[in-house]
Coordinates of C-alpha atoms and ligand atoms in Angstrom, one line a residue:
X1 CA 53.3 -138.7 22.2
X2 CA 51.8 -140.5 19.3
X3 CA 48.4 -138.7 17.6
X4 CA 45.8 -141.3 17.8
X5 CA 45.2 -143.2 14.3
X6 CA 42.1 -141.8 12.1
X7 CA 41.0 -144.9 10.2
X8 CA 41.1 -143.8 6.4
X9 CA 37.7 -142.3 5.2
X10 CA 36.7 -143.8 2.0
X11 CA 35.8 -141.1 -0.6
X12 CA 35.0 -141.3 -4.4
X13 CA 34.9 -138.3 -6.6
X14 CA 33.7 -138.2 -10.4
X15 CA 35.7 -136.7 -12.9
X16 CA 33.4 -133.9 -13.0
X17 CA 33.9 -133.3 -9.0
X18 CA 37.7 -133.6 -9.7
X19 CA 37.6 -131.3 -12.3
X20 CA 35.8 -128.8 -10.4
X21 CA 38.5 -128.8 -7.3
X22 CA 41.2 -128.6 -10.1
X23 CA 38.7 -125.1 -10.8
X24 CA 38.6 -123.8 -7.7
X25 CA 42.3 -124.4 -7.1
X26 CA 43.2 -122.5 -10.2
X27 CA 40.7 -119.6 -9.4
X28 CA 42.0 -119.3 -5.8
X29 CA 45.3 -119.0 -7.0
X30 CA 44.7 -116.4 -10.1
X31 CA 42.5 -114.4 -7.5
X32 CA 45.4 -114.1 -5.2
X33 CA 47.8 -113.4 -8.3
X34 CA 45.9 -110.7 -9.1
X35 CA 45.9 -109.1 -6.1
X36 CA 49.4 -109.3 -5.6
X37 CA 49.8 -107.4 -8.9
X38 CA 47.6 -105.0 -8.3
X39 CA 48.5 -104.1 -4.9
X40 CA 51.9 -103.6 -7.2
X41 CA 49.8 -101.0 -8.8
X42 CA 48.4 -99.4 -6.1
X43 CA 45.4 -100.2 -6.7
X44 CA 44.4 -102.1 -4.3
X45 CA 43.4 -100.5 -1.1
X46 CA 43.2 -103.4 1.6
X47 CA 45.8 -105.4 2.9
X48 CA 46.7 -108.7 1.1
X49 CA 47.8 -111.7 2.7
X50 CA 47.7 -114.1 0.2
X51 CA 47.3 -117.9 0.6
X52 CA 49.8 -119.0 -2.8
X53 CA 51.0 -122.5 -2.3
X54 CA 48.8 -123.6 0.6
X55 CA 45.2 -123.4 -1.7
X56 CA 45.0 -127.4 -1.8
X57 CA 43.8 -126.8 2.3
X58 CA 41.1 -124.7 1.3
X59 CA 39.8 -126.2 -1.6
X60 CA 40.4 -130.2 0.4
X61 CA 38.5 -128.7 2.9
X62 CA 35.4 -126.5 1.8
X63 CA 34.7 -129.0 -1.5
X64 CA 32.2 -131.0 0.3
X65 CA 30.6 -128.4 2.2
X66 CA 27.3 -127.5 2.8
X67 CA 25.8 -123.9 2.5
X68 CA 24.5 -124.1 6.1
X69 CA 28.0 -125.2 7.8
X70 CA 30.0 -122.3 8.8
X71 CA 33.4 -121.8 7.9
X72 CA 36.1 -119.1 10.2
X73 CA 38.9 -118.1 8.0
X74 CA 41.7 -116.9 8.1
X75 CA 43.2 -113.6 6.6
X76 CA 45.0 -116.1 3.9
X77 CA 41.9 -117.7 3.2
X78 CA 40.0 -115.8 0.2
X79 CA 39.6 -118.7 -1.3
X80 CA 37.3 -120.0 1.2
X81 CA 35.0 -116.9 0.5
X82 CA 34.4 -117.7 -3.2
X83 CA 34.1 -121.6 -2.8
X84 CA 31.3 -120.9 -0.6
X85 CA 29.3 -118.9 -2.5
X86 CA 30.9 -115.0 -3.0
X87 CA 30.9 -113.8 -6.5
X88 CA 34.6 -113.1 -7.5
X89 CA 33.4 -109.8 -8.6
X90 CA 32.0 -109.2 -4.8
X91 CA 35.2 -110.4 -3.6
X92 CA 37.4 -108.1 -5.7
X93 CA 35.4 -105.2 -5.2
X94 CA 35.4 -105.8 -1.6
X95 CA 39.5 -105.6 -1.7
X96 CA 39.0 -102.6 -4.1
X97 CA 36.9 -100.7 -0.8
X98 CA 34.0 -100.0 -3.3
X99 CA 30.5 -99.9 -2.4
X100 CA 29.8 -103.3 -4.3
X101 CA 31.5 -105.1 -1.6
X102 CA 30.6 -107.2 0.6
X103 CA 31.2 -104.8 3.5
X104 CA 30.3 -101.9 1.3
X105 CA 33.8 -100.4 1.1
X106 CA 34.2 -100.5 5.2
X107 CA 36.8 -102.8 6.0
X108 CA 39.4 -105.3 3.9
X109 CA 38.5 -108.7 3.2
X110 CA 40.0 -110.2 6.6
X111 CA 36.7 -109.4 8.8
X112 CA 33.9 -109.5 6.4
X113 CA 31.5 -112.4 6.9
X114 CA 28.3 -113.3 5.1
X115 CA 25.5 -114.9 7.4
X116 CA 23.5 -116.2 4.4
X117 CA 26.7 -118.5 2.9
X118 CA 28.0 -119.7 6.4
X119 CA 30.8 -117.4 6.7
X120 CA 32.0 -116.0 9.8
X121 CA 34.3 -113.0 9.4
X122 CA 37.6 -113.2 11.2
X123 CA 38.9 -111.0 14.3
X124 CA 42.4 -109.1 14.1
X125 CA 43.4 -110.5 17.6
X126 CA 44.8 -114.3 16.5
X127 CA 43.6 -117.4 17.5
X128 CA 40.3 -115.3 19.1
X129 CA 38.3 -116.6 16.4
X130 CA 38.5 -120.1 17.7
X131 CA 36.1 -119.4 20.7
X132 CA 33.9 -118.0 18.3
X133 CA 33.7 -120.9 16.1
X134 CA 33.0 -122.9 19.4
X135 CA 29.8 -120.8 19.9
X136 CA 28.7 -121.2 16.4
X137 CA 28.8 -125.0 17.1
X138 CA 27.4 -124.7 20.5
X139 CA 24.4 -123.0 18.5
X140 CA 24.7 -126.3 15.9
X141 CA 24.5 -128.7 19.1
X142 CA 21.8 -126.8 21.1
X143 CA 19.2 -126.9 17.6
X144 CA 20.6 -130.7 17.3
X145 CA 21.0 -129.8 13.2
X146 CA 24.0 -131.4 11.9
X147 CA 25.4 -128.7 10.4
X148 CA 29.8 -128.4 10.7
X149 CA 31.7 -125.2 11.3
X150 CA 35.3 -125.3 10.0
X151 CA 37.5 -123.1 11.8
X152 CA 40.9 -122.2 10.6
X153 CA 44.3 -120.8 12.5
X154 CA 47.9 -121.0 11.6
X155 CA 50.5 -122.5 13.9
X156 CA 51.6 -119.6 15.3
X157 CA 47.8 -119.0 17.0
X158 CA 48.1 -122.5 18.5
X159 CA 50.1 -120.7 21.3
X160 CA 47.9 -118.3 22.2
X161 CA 45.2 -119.2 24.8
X162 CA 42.1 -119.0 23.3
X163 CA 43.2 -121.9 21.1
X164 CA 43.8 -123.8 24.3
X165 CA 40.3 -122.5 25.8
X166 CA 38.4 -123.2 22.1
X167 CA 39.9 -126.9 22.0
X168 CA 39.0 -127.6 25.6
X169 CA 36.0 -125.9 25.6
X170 CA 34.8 -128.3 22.1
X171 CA 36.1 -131.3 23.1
X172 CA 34.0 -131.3 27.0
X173 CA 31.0 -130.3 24.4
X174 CA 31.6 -132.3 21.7
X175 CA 31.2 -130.2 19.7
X176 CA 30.3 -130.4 15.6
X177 CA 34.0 -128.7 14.7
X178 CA 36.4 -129.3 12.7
X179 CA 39.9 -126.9 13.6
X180 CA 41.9 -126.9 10.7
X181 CA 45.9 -125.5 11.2
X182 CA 47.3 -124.1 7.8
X183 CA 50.9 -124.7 9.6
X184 CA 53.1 -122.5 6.7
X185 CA 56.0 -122.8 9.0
X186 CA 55.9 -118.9 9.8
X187 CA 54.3 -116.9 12.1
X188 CA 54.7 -113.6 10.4
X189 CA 59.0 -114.0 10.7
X190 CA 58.8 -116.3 13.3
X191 CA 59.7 -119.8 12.5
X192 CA 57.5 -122.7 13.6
X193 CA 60.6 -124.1 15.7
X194 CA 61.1 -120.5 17.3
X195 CA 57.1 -120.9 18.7
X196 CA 56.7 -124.5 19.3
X197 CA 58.7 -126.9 20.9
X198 CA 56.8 -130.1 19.2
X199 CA 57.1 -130.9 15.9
X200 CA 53.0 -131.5 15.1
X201 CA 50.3 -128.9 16.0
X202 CA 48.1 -132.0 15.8
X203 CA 49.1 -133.9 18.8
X204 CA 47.5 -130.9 20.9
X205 CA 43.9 -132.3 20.1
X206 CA 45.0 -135.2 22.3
X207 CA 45.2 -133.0 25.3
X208 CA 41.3 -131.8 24.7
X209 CA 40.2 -135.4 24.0
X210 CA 39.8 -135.6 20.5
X211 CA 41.7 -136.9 17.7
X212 CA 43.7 -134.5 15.9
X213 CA 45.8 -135.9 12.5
X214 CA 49.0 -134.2 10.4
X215 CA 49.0 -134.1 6.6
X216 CA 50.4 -132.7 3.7
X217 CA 48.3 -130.0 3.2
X218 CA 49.4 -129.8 -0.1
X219 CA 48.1 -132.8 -1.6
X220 CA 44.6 -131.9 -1.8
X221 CA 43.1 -134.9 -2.3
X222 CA 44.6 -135.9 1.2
X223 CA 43.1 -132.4 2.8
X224 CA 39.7 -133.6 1.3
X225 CA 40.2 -136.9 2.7
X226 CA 40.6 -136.1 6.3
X227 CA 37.9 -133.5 6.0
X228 CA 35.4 -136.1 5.0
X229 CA 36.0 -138.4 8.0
X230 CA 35.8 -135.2 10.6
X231 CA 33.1 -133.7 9.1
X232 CA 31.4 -137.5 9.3
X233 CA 32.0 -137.6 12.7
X234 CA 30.7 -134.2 13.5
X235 CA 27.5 -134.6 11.8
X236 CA 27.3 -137.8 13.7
X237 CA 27.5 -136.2 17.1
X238 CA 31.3 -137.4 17.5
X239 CA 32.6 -133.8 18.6
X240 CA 35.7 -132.2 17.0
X241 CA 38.8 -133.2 14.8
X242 CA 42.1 -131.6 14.8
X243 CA 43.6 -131.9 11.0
X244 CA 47.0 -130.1 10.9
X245 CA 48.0 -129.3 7.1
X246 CA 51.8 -128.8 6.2
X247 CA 52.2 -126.4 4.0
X248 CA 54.4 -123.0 3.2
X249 CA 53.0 -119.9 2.3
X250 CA 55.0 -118.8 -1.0
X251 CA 54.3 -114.5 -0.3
X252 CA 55.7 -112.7 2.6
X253 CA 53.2 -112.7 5.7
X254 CA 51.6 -109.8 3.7
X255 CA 52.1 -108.2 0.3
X256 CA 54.4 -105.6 2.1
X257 CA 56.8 -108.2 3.3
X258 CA 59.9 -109.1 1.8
X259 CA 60.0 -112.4 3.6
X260 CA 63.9 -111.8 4.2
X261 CA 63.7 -114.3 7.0
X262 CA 63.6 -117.0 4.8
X263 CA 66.1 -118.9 2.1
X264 CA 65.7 -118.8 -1.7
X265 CA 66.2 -122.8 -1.4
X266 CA 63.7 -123.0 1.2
X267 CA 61.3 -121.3 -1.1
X268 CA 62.1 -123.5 -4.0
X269 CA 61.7 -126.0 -2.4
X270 CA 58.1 -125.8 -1.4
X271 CA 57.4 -124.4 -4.8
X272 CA 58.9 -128.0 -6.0
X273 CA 55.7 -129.1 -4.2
X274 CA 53.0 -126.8 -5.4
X275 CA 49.7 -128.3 -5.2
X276 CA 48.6 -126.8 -8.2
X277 CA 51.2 -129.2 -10.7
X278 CA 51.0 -131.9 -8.1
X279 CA 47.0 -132.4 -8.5
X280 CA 47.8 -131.5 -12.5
X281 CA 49.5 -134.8 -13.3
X282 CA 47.4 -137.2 -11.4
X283 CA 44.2 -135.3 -13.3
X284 CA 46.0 -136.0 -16.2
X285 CA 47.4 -139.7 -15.6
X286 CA 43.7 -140.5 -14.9
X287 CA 42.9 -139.4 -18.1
X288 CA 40.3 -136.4 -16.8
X289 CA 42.3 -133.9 -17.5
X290 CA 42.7 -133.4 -21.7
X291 CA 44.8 -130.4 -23.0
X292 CA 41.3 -128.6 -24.0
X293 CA 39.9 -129.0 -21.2
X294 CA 42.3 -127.9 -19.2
X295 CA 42.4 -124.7 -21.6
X296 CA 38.9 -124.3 -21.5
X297 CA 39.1 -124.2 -17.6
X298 CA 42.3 -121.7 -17.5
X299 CA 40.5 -119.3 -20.1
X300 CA 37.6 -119.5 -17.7
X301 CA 39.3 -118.6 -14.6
X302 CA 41.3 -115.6 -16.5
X303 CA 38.0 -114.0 -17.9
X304 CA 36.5 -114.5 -14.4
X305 CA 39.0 -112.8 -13.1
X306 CA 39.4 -110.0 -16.4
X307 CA 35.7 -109.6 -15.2
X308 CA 35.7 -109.4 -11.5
X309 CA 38.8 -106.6 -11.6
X310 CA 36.9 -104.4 -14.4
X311 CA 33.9 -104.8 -11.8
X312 CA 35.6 -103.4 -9.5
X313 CA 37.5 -100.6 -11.1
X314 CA 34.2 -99.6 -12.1
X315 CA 32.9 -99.7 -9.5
X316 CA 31.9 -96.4 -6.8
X317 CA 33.6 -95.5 -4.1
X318 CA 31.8 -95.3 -0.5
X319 CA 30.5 -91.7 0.0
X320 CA 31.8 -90.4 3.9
X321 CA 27.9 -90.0 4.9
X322 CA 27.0 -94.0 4.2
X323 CA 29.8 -94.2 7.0
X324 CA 27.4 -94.2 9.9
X325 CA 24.8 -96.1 8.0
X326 CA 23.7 -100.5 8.4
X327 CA 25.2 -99.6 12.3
X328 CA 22.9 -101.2 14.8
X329 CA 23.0 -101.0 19.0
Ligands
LIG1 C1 47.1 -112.1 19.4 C2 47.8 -111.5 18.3 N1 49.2 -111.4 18.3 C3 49.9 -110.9 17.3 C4 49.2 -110.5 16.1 C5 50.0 -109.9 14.9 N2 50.0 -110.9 13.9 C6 49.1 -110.9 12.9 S1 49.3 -112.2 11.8 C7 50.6 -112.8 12.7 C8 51.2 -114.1 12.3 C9 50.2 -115.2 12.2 O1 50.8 -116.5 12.1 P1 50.0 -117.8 12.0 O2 49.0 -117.8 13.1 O3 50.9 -118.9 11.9 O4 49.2 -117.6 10.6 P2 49.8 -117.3 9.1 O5 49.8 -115.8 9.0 O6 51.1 -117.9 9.1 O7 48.8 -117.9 8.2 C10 50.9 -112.0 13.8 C11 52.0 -112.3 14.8 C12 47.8 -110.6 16.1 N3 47.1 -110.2 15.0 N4 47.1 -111.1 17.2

């Protein structure tokens, strides 16, 4: 069954926007880096589920956000904290379980939210944070604001129920959501084809009564594309979109995974198509993207991150009595 056509959304970014998405793509990436290494070390008390190679959905989708719109990620999805406003130091402190972080050393980064920045913090049980992200929108729809939530899942929670129930359930409301799929092909070691028998998570949208589109999630320019037209048509009162991004997460399901399920060849070749070098060369064919510049911008996402890592190593640790406190009944 055909996905219905999404007429193309016209968009025009300045060099200055485009050079900030090629920023926020390089600082997602040397965040998650990082934290790769330093789990390594052992540093790194939380556990890491990095989002290398599928960054392009993140940034394509969060650019053109506003601090009041609400974004659900996903435990691959720190990126999504820092574009909407967390301090990398914040962040990295928060994976470091120190008191400076966001959740005050009480959790890992995978079910902290902040209220203030329009971030929702995720569930453990997948695909339960869809329902959620429904309410949040409900909320949206009941004040009559315009204001978008952004909800994100991975192909392996499309099959579980409350994906089903959240789709229904927005598009009878019409609700002001966009559900974005980062479909890395794996479900932990499941392959997609072992989960699903349809080749496009996006076609499910049709069954709810919405439109629901599949791109390559790593062109990021394509990612920020479709998100423009959904989050139009939110704002607008034109309920949800469904944009399915195709991507392949480069790290084992978690830093503790070896990923022996896969093939080295299947790994090169989605690191052939890393978004990173692909959104490089059209920068640079444009002519925004000069050699100092792009210096300047890689010595600024190192010391950011030098910075944010020191932070946190300096950082103190929670004492056991501030375990009981900020509870509330
Ligand atoms: C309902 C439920 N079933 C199983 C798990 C265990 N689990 C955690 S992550 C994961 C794989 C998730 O795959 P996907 O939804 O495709 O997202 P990805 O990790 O690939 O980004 C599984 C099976 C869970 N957390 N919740």
């Amino acid at each position: 069954m055909p996905t219905r056509t999404i007429k193309r959304t016209k968009f025009k970014l300045s060099s200055e926007q485009l050079l900030d998405m090629f920023y926020w793509l390089k600082l997602s990436r040397a965040f998650d880096e990082r934290l790769s290494v330093l789990v390594r070390q052992g540093k790194v008390r939380s556990g890491v589920y990095t989002g290398i190679g599928q960054e392009a959905i993140i940034v394509g989708t969060c650019f053109a956000l506003r601090k009041e719109d609400y974004i659900c990620p996903l435990h691959r999805d720190l990126g999504s904290f820092l574009m909407k406003g967390v301090e990398p130091r914040t962040m990295m402190a928060q994976m470091f379980a120190k008191t400076t972080g966001l959740s005050k050393g009480r959790d890992s980064a995978l079910h902290s939210g902040v209220d203030e920045l329009g971030i929702f913090g995720n569930t453990s049980m997948l695909g339960a944070n869809l329902p959620v992200a429904c309410g949040l929108a409900l909320t949206f729809k009941m004040e009559r604001s315009d204001n978008v939530v952004v909800a994100y899942f991975g192909e392996g929670a499309s099959n579980v129920g409350d994906f089903h129930e959240a789709l229904n359930f927005a598009g009878v409301q019409h609700l002001p959501i966009v559900f974005v799929c980062e479909n890395n092909l794996y479900a932990y070691s499941v392959p997609v084809e072992k989960s699903m028998a349809i080749d496009d998570v996006a076609i499910r949208a049709e069954s709810y009564g919405f439109d629901g589109v599949a791109i390559n999630g790593n062109d990021v320019l394509a990612v920020y594309q479709s998100t423009q037209g959904a989050l139009a048509r939110a704002r607008n009162g034109d309920g949800p979109t469904l944009i399915e991004c195709k991507t392949y997460r480069w790290h084992g399901h978690s830093e503790h995974d070896k990923a022996f399920y896969r093939t080295d060849e299947e790994l090169a070749m989605w690191k052939s198509r890393d978004p990173i070098p692909i959104f490089t060369s059209y920068l640079q064919a444009r002519g925004v993207l000069a050699d100092d510049k792009l210096q300047e911008i890689e010595a600024r996402v190192k010391s950011t991150i030098d910075e944010a890592v020191q932070f946190a190593m300096d950082s103190p640790d929670p004492h056991p009595e501030e375990a009981a406190t900020d509870l509330y009944a």
